[in-house]
C-alpha positions as CSV (number, residue, x, y, z in Angstrom):
1,M,0.0,0.0,0.0
2,K,2.9,2.4,0.8
3,R,4.4,1.8,-2.6
4,I,1.1,2.5,-4.3
5,L,0.7,5.7,-2.4
6,C,4.3,6.7,-3.1
7,F,3.8,6.0,-6.8
8,L,0.6,8.0,-7.0
9,I,2.2,10.9,-5.1
10,T,5.2,10.8,-7.4
11,L,3.4,10.6,-10.6
12,S,0.6,13.0,-9.6
13,V,3.1,15.4,-8.2
14,F,1.5,15.9,-4.8
15,S,3.1,18.4,-2.5
16,F,2.0,19.7,0.8
17,A,2.3,23.3,2.1
18,G,0.3,25.2,4.6
19,C,-2.6,27.4,3.6
20,K,-5.7,28.7,5.2
21,S,-9.2,28.5,3.7
22,L,-11.5,31.4,3.3
23,K,-15.3,31.1,3.8
24,N,-17.5,32.4,1.1
25,T,-19.9,34.7,2.9
26,P,-22.3,37.2,1.4
27,K,-20.9,40.8,1.3
28,T,-22.3,44.2,0.7
29,E,-21.1,46.1,-2.4
30,A,-18.8,48.2,-0.2
31,E,-17.2,45.2,1.4
32,V,-16.5,43.2,-1.8
33,P,-13.5,45.1,-3.1
34,V,-11.8,44.9,0.4
35,Q,-12.4,41.2,0.7
36,Q,-11.2,40.5,-2.9
37,E,-8.0,42.5,-2.2
38,E,-7.4,40.4,1.0
39,I,-7.8,37.2,-1.0
40,N,-5.4,38.4,-3.6
41,D,-2.9,39.5,-1.0
42,D,-3.1,36.1,0.7
43,E,-2.8,34.2,-2.5
44,F,0.0,36.5,-3.8
45,T,1.9,35.9,-0.5
46,R,1.4,32.1,-0.6
47,S,2.4,31.9,-4.2
48,T,5.5,34.1,-4.3
49,S,7.2,33.3,-1.0
50,Q,10.1,31.7,-2.9
51,V,10.6,34.6,-5.4
52,S,10.5,38.3,-5.9
53,I,8.0,39.1,-8.6
54,S,5.6,41.9,-9.4
55,R,1.9,41.5,-8.9
56,E,1.4,42.2,-12.7
57,A,3.8,39.4,-13.7
58,F,2.2,37.0,-11.2
59,N,-1.3,37.8,-12.6
60,A,-0.1,37.3,-16.2
61,D,1.7,34.0,-15.4
62,K,-1.3,32.7,-13.4
63,K,-3.7,33.6,-16.2
64,E,-1.5,31.9,-18.8
65,I,-1.0,28.8,-16.7
66,L,-4.7,28.4,-15.9
67,Q,-5.5,28.8,-19.7
68,I,-3.1,26.0,-20.5
69,I,-4.7,23.8,-17.8
70,A,-8.1,24.5,-19.4
71,E,-6.8,23.5,-22.8
72,L,-5.3,20.4,-21.3
73,A,-8.6,19.5,-19.7
74,T,-10.2,19.4,-23.2
75,I,-7.2,17.4,-24.5
76,M,-7.6,14.9,-21.7
77,Q,-11.3,14.6,-22.2
78,D,-10.6,13.7,-25.8
79,Y,-7.5,11.5,-25.0
80,D,-5.8,13.6,-27.7
81,Y,-2.2,12.4,-27.2
82,E,-0.7,14.4,-30.2
83,S,-2.1,17.7,-28.9
84,W,-0.9,16.9,-25.4
85,L,2.7,16.5,-26.6
86,K,2.7,20.2,-27.6
87,Y,2.4,21.2,-24.0
88,I,5.1,18.9,-22.5
89,D,8.7,20.0,-22.2
90,K,11.3,18.1,-24.2
91,D,13.2,16.8,-21.2
92,S,10.0,15.2,-19.9
93,I,9.2,13.7,-23.3
94,N,12.7,12.2,-23.4
95,Y,12.6,10.9,-19.8
96,W,9.2,9.2,-20.2
97,S,10.0,7.8,-23.6
98,N,12.9,5.9,-22.1
99,P,11.8,2.2,-21.8
100,S,13.7,1.7,-18.5
101,N,11.7,4.6,-16.9
102,L,8.5,3.2,-18.2
103,R,9.3,-0.3,-16.9
104,N,10.1,1.1,-13.5
105,A,6.9,3.1,-13.4
106,T,4.9,0.0,-14.5
107,K,6.2,-1.8,-11.4
108,R,4.7,0.9,-9.2
109,L,1.3,1.0,-10.7
110,P,-1.5,-0.2,-8.4
111,N,-3.2,-2.0,-11.4
112,K,-0.7,-4.8,-12.4
113,A,-2.6,-5.4,-15.6
114,I,-1.4,-2.1,-17.0
115,K,1.9,-2.0,-18.8
116,L,3.6,1.3,-19.7
117,N,5.4,0.7,-23.0
118,T,5.2,4.2,-24.6
119,L,4.8,7.8,-23.6
120,N,1.2,7.5,-25.0
121,D,0.6,4.8,-22.4
122,Y,1.9,7.2,-19.7
123,F,-0.5,9.8,-21.0
124,T,-3.5,7.4,-21.0
125,Y,-2.9,5.5,-17.8
126,V,-1.1,7.9,-15.5
127,F,-1.4,11.6,-16.6
128,V,-5.1,11.7,-17.5
129,P,-6.5,9.7,-14.5
130,S,-4.5,11.6,-12.0
131,R,-5.7,15.0,-13.2
132,K,-9.1,14.4,-14.8
133,E,-11.8,16.6,-13.2
134,R,-9.4,18.3,-10.8
135,K,-9.7,22.0,-10.1
136,V,-6.5,24.0,-10.0
137,E,-7.0,27.3,-8.2
138,E,-3.6,28.8,-7.5
139,I,0.0,28.7,-8.6
140,R,3.2,28.5,-6.4
141,Y,6.5,29.7,-7.7
142,I,9.5,27.6,-7.1
143,S,11.6,30.0,-9.1
144,L,10.8,32.6,-11.7
145,D,10.8,29.9,-14.4
146,S,9.3,27.1,-12.3
147,V,5.7,26.9,-11.0
148,K,3.4,24.4,-9.4
149,A,-0.3,24.6,-10.1
150,V,-2.3,23.6,-7.0
151,Q,-5.7,22.8,-5.7
152,M,-6.2,23.9,-2.1
153,R,-7.8,21.3,0.2
154,E,-8.3,22.3,3.8
155,E,-4.8,23.0,5.1
156,V,-2.8,21.6,2.2
157,D,-2.0,22.3,-1.4
158,V,-2.3,19.4,-3.8
159,V,0.0,19.8,-6.8
160,Y,-1.4,18.6,-10.1
161,Y,1.0,20.2,-12.5
162,N,4.6,21.5,-12.6
163,F,5.4,24.1,-15.2
164,V,8.7,25.4,-16.5
165,K,9.2,28.5,-18.6
166,I,11.2,27.7,-21.7
167,N,11.9,30.5,-24.2
168,G,9.1,32.6,-22.6
169,K,6.5,29.9,-22.8
170,W,5.1,27.8,-19.9
171,M,5.4,24.1,-20.5
172,V,4.3,21.1,-18.4
173,K,7.2,19.4,-16.6
174,L,6.3,15.7,-15.9
175,P,7.8,14.4,-12.6
176,A,10.6,11.9,-12.7
177,L,10.3,8.8,-10.6
178,S,11.7,9.1,-7.1
179,P,14.1,6.4,-6.0
180,S,12.4,3.7,-4.0
181,S,13.0,0.2,-2.8
182,N,11.0,-2.2,-4.9
């Protein structure tokens, strides 16, 4: 069971960090801008604790990343492997095209009937199921060119995507396998 959980965490790129939830309570018109600003300040602080970045750059990056995730949702719904490849960075494609890495990942899958022989198999059996119908709400900077896209759940952030900026464009960085004892 621990190996299954470790594998799912590794391949789904789960990460935990503290955050507080905000209740959605009705506000008067005068209160709405103040509450909205507080939410933005909290999110901005949570998201940029690792870097120094302007609010404008943060907003632009978040908007772009959430747009990519929306496009990926359609691609996953259609199981459109060829379109998906256009969003994945080359290092990830090379890593997950390596038969040795695919064999190691296959050993960690909870369903032993599934065999990962190609990157398309990884897309179909790992990437899509671990992200399908998930709602990414915020981003977290690791560096100015590395971001995690997260869904907030109670007191933790669940990471569903890693992005790297390559030549000014955000690309999905697929997680490599973590070393484990099989």
